[in-house]
mmCIF file of C-alpha atoms in Angstrom:
data_model
loop_
_atom_site.group_PDB
_atom_site.id
_atom_site.type_symbol
_atom_site.label_atom_id
_atom_site.label_comp_id
_atom_site.label_asym_id
_atom_site.label_seq_id
_atom_site.Cartn_x
_atom_site.Cartn_y
_atom_site.Cartn_z
ATOM 1 C CA MET I 288 0.207 0.038 0.093
ATOM 2 C CA THR I 289 1.451 3.331 -1.089
ATOM 3 C CA VAL I 290 0.848 6.411 1.149
ATOM 4 C CA THR I 291 1.046 9.564 -0.375
ATOM 5 C CA VAL I 292 2.451 12.754 1.727
ATOM 6 C CA THR I 293 0.789 15.920 1.173
ATOM 7 C CA VAL I 294 2.863 18.936 1.871
ATOM 8 C CA ILE I 295 1.489 22.696 1.560
ATOM 9 C CA ALA I 296 3.727 25.520 1.275
ATOM 10 C CA TRP I 297 1.761 28.624 2.016
ATOM 11 C CA ILE I 298 3.138 31.388 -0.505
ATOM 12 C CA VAL I 299 3.347 34.817 0.808
ATOM 13 C CA GLU I 300 4.732 37.873 -1.230
ATOM 14 C CA GLY I 301 8.419 38.726 0.027
ATOM 15 C CA THR I 302 8.832 35.037 1.919
ATOM 16 C CA TRP I 303 7.545 32.768 -0.979
ATOM 17 C CA PRO I 304 11.305 31.561 -2.044
ATOM 18 C CA ALA I 305 12.074 30.223 1.537
ATOM 19 C CA CYS I 306 9.142 28.161 1.584
ATOM 20 C CA VAL I 307 9.160 26.479 -1.898
ATOM 21 C CA ASP I 308 13.325 25.752 -1.195
ATOM 22 C CA ALA I 309 11.631 24.042 2.161
ATOM 23 C CA ALA I 310 9.410 22.284 0.706
ATOM 24 C CA ALA I 311 11.785 21.248 -2.181
ATOM 25 C CA SER I 312 14.191 19.739 0.528
ATOM 26 C CA HIS I 313 11.856 18.248 3.045
ATOM 27 C CA ALA I 314 9.032 16.871 0.819
ATOM 28 C CA PRO I 315 10.026 13.356 -0.125
ATOM 29 C CA GLU I 316 9.958 12.239 -3.941
ATOM 30 C CA GLY I 317 6.498 11.487 -4.663
ATOM 31 C CA ALA I 318 4.917 13.966 -2.331
ATOM 32 C CA ASP I 319 1.557 15.798 -3.226
ATOM 33 C CA ILE I 320 2.913 19.705 -2.996
ATOM 34 C CA VAL I 321 0.566 22.477 -2.871
ATOM 35 C CA LEU I 322 1.640 25.553 -3.310
ATOM 36 C CA LEU I 323 -0.941 27.931 -1.536
ATOM 37 C CA HIS I 324 -2.080 31.882 -1.794
ATOM 38 C CA VAL I 325 -4.592 33.500 0.078
ATOM 39 C CA THR I 326 -5.784 36.484 -1.257
ATOM 40 C CA ASP I 327 -7.581 39.152 1.370
ATOM 41 C CA PRO I 328 -10.918 40.339 0.150
ATOM 42 C CA ASP I 329 -11.082 43.301 2.418
ATOM 43 C CA VAL I 330 -9.104 45.903 0.123
ATOM 44 C CA PRO I 331 -11.254 45.509 -3.115
ATOM 45 C CA GLY I 332 -14.268 45.405 -0.362
ATOM 46 C CA ALA I 333 -13.055 48.826 1.100
ATOM 47 C CA ALA I 334 -12.417 50.451 -2.449
ATOM 48 C CA ARG I 335 -15.683 48.927 -3.715
ATOM 49 C CA GLY I 336 -17.813 50.300 -0.445
ATOM 50 C CA ALA I 337 -15.787 53.661 -0.549
ATOM 51 C CA TYR I 338 -16.585 53.971 -4.577
ATOM 52 C CA ALA I 339 -20.484 53.550 -3.476
ATOM 53 C CA GLY I 340 -20.396 55.606 -0.663
ATOM 54 C CA LEU I 341 -18.784 58.956 -2.380
ATOM 55 C CA PHE I 342 -20.008 58.197 -5.687
ATOM 56 C CA GLY I 343 -23.248 56.437 -5.703
ATOM 57 C CA ARG I 344 -24.006 53.116 -7.638
ATOM 58 C CA GLY I 345 -24.935 54.447 -11.036
ATOM 59 C CA ARG I 346 -21.930 53.088 -12.472
ATOM 60 C CA PRO I 347 -20.803 49.794 -11.906
ATOM 61 C CA GLU I 348 -17.920 49.568 -14.726
ATOM 62 C CA ARG I 349 -15.831 52.481 -12.450
ATOM 63 C CA ASP I 350 -16.047 50.218 -9.630
ATOM 64 C CA PRO I 351 -12.317 50.139 -8.290
ATOM 65 C CA GLY I 352 -13.338 47.082 -6.064
ATOM 66 C CA THR I 353 -13.561 45.090 -9.073
ATOM 67 C CA ARG I 354 -10.314 46.137 -10.843
ATOM 68 C CA LEU I 355 -8.277 45.818 -7.360
ATOM 69 C CA GLN I 356 -9.896 42.281 -7.640
ATOM 70 C CA GLN I 357 -8.442 41.354 -10.784
ATOM 71 C CA LEU I 358 -4.898 43.002 -10.174
ATOM 72 C CA ALA I 359 -4.801 40.625 -7.194
ATOM 73 C CA ALA I 360 -5.869 37.393 -9.082
ATOM 74 C CA ALA I 361 -3.194 38.549 -11.778
ATOM 75 C CA SER I 362 -0.754 38.957 -9.383
ATOM 76 C CA ALA I 363 -1.201 35.669 -7.051
ATOM 77 C CA GLN I 364 -1.119 33.730 -10.557
ATOM 78 C CA GLN I 365 1.915 35.235 -11.554
ATOM 79 C CA LEU I 366 3.380 34.308 -7.832
ATOM 80 C CA LEU I 367 2.314 30.886 -7.672
ATOM 81 C CA GLU I 368 3.870 30.433 -11.179
ATOM 82 C CA ALA I 369 7.080 31.852 -9.734
ATOM 83 C CA ALA I 370 6.665 29.397 -7.009
ATOM 84 C CA ALA I 371 6.065 26.451 -9.063
ATOM 85 C CA GLU I 372 9.157 27.172 -11.618
ATOM 86 C CA ARG I 373 11.529 27.746 -8.686
ATOM 87 C CA LEU I 374 10.319 24.023 -7.516
ATOM 88 C CA ALA I 375 10.994 22.358 -10.133
ATOM 89 C CA ARG I 376 8.790 19.404 -9.144
ATOM 90 C CA PRO I 377 5.245 18.587 -9.927
ATOM 91 C CA CYS I 378 2.982 20.409 -7.563
ATOM 92 C CA THR I 379 -0.580 22.157 -7.320
ATOM 93 C CA GLN I 380 -1.273 25.519 -7.636
ATOM 94 C CA LEU I 381 -4.336 26.438 -5.197
ATOM 95 C CA GLU I 382 -5.462 30.146 -4.831
ATOM 96 C CA ARG I 383 -7.995 30.864 -2.252
ATOM 97 C CA SER I 384 -9.745 34.121 -0.996
ATOM 98 C CA GLY I 385 -10.916 34.726 2.523
ATOM 99 C CA ARG I 386 -9.472 35.577 6.172
ATOM 100 C CA ILE I 387 -6.080 34.347 5.109
ATOM 101 C CA GLU I 388 -5.572 32.839 8.351
ATOM 102 C CA ARG I 389 -8.693 30.387 8.282
ATOM 103 C CA GLU I 390 -8.066 29.860 4.942
ATOM 104 C CA VAL I 391 -4.498 28.390 5.512
ATOM 105 C CA VAL I 392 -5.491 26.025 8.676
ATOM 106 C CA ALA I 393 -8.455 25.116 6.235
ATOM 107 C CA VAL I 394 -6.386 23.988 3.359
ATOM 108 C CA SER I 395 -3.725 22.096 5.769
ATOM 109 C CA ASP I 396 -6.505 20.150 7.238
ATOM 110 C CA GLY I 397 -5.471 16.269 6.293
ATOM 111 C CA ALA I 398 -2.140 17.567 5.176
ATOM 112 C CA ASP I 399 1.086 15.932 6.312
ATOM 113 C CA LEU I 400 3.100 19.142 6.754
ATOM 114 C CA LEU I 401 2.447 22.920 6.379
ATOM 115 C CA ILE I 402 5.494 25.049 5.454
ATOM 116 C CA LEU I 403 5.484 28.663 6.276
ATOM 117 C CA ALA I 404 7.852 31.585 6.895
ATOM 118 C CA ARG I 405 8.394 34.319 9.511
ATOM 119 C CA ASP I 406 6.946 37.520 7.926
ATOM 120 C CA GLY I 407 6.558 39.979 10.983
ATOM 121 C CA ASP I 408 9.341 42.250 12.228
ATOM 122 C CA ARG I 409 12.587 39.946 12.082
ATOM 123 C CA THR I 410 14.834 42.672 13.122
ATOM 124 C CA HIS I 411 13.542 41.916 16.730
ATOM 125 C CA LEU I 412 13.856 38.427 17.281
ATOM 126 C CA GLY I 413 10.625 36.829 19.317
ATOM 127 C CA PRO I 414 7.082 36.728 18.902
ATOM 128 C CA ARG I 415 6.957 39.780 16.827
ATOM 129 C CA SER I 416 8.952 37.981 14.649
ATOM 130 C CA LEU I 417 5.799 36.537 13.465
ATOM 131 C CA SER I 418 2.556 38.396 11.646
ATOM 132 C CA PRO I 419 -0.641 38.004 13.641
ATOM 133 C CA PRO I 420 -2.011 35.822 10.751
ATOM 134 C CA THR I 421 0.965 33.406 10.842
ATOM 135 C CA ARG I 422 0.757 33.425 14.784
ATOM 136 C CA PHE I 423 -2.591 31.983 14.395
ATOM 137 C CA VAL I 424 -1.708 29.766 11.472
ATOM 138 C CA VAL I 425 1.027 28.420 14.057
ATOM 139 C CA ASP I 426 -1.254 27.946 17.034
ATOM 140 C CA HIS I 427 -4.227 26.349 15.016
ATOM 141 C CA ALA I 428 -2.443 24.188 12.272
ATOM 142 C CA PRO I 429 -4.127 21.050 12.192
ATOM 143 C CA CYS I 430 -0.755 19.307 11.049
ATOM 144 C CA PRO I 431 2.772 19.640 11.480
ATOM 145 C CA VAL I 432 4.547 23.059 10.602
ATOM 146 C CA LEU I 433 7.698 23.949 9.604
ATOM 147 C CA LEU I 434 8.546 27.443 10.261
ATOM 148 C CA VAL I 435 11.419 28.581 8.018
ATOM 149 C CA TRP I 436 13.340 32.131 8.090
ATOM 150 C CA PRO I 437 13.138 33.565 4.809
ATOM 151 C CA GLU I 438 16.654 34.969 5.016
ATOM 152 C CA THR I 439 19.508 33.471 6.740
ATOM 153 C CA PRO I 440 18.735 32.653 10.495
ATOM 154 C CA PRO I 441 20.155 34.310 13.206
ATOM 155 C CA ALA I 442 23.666 33.154 14.884
ATOM 156 C CA ILE I 443 22.814 31.492 18.179
ATOM 157 C CA THR I 444 24.890 34.262 19.978
ATOM 158 C CA THR I 445 21.627 36.215 19.250
ATOM 159 C CA ILE I 446 20.232 34.239 22.494
ATOM 160 C CA PRO I 447 19.832 36.735 25.146
ATOM 161 C CA PRO I 448 21.499 35.580 28.439
ATOM 162 C CA PRO I 449 19.271 33.809 31.012
ATOM 163 C CA PRO I 450 17.521 35.776 33.547
ATOM 164 C CA PRO I 451 19.517 35.495 37.147
ATOM 165 C CA PRO I 452 18.285 33.533 39.690
ATOM 166 C CA PRO I 453 15.752 34.249 42.112
ATOM 167 C CA GLY I 454 17.237 36.615 44.818
ATOM 168 C CA ARG I 455 20.356 37.018 42.914
ATOM 169 C CA ILE I 456 20.101 40.451 41.272
#
């Protein structure tokens, strides 16, 4: 009996190469690799709402929300194609739209591994090196998570010294 391993690589602008490289090196040969990108519908929705509120609903063809939605879809497709080219292995490209963190968790249900990258403030090590959506995914992923650095990881010398024992200040 052959068991297929499913690896999800969450593709995000700015950090996707590290996720693709991790998928290439950690996914076993023959694994189903899914390159996942999620688009947040809030920006086109906000533009659509602002247009309707400011200018009325008389000219839907001028709605900037529609154009922003088209641009987001084209950008996501280009990003997924670049990721697939870098991976250089058979894979599935999946674009979803919705609350980013919830879509990633939903897609990773049943997966064997979810790969994502630190995407917050990496100049200060610690919890803020993860954005809120990434922190949510790490906390709620229904499968093992591989968290990678999008650049060279910091040296072990960056670990702060331990606090003094109680009563010895």
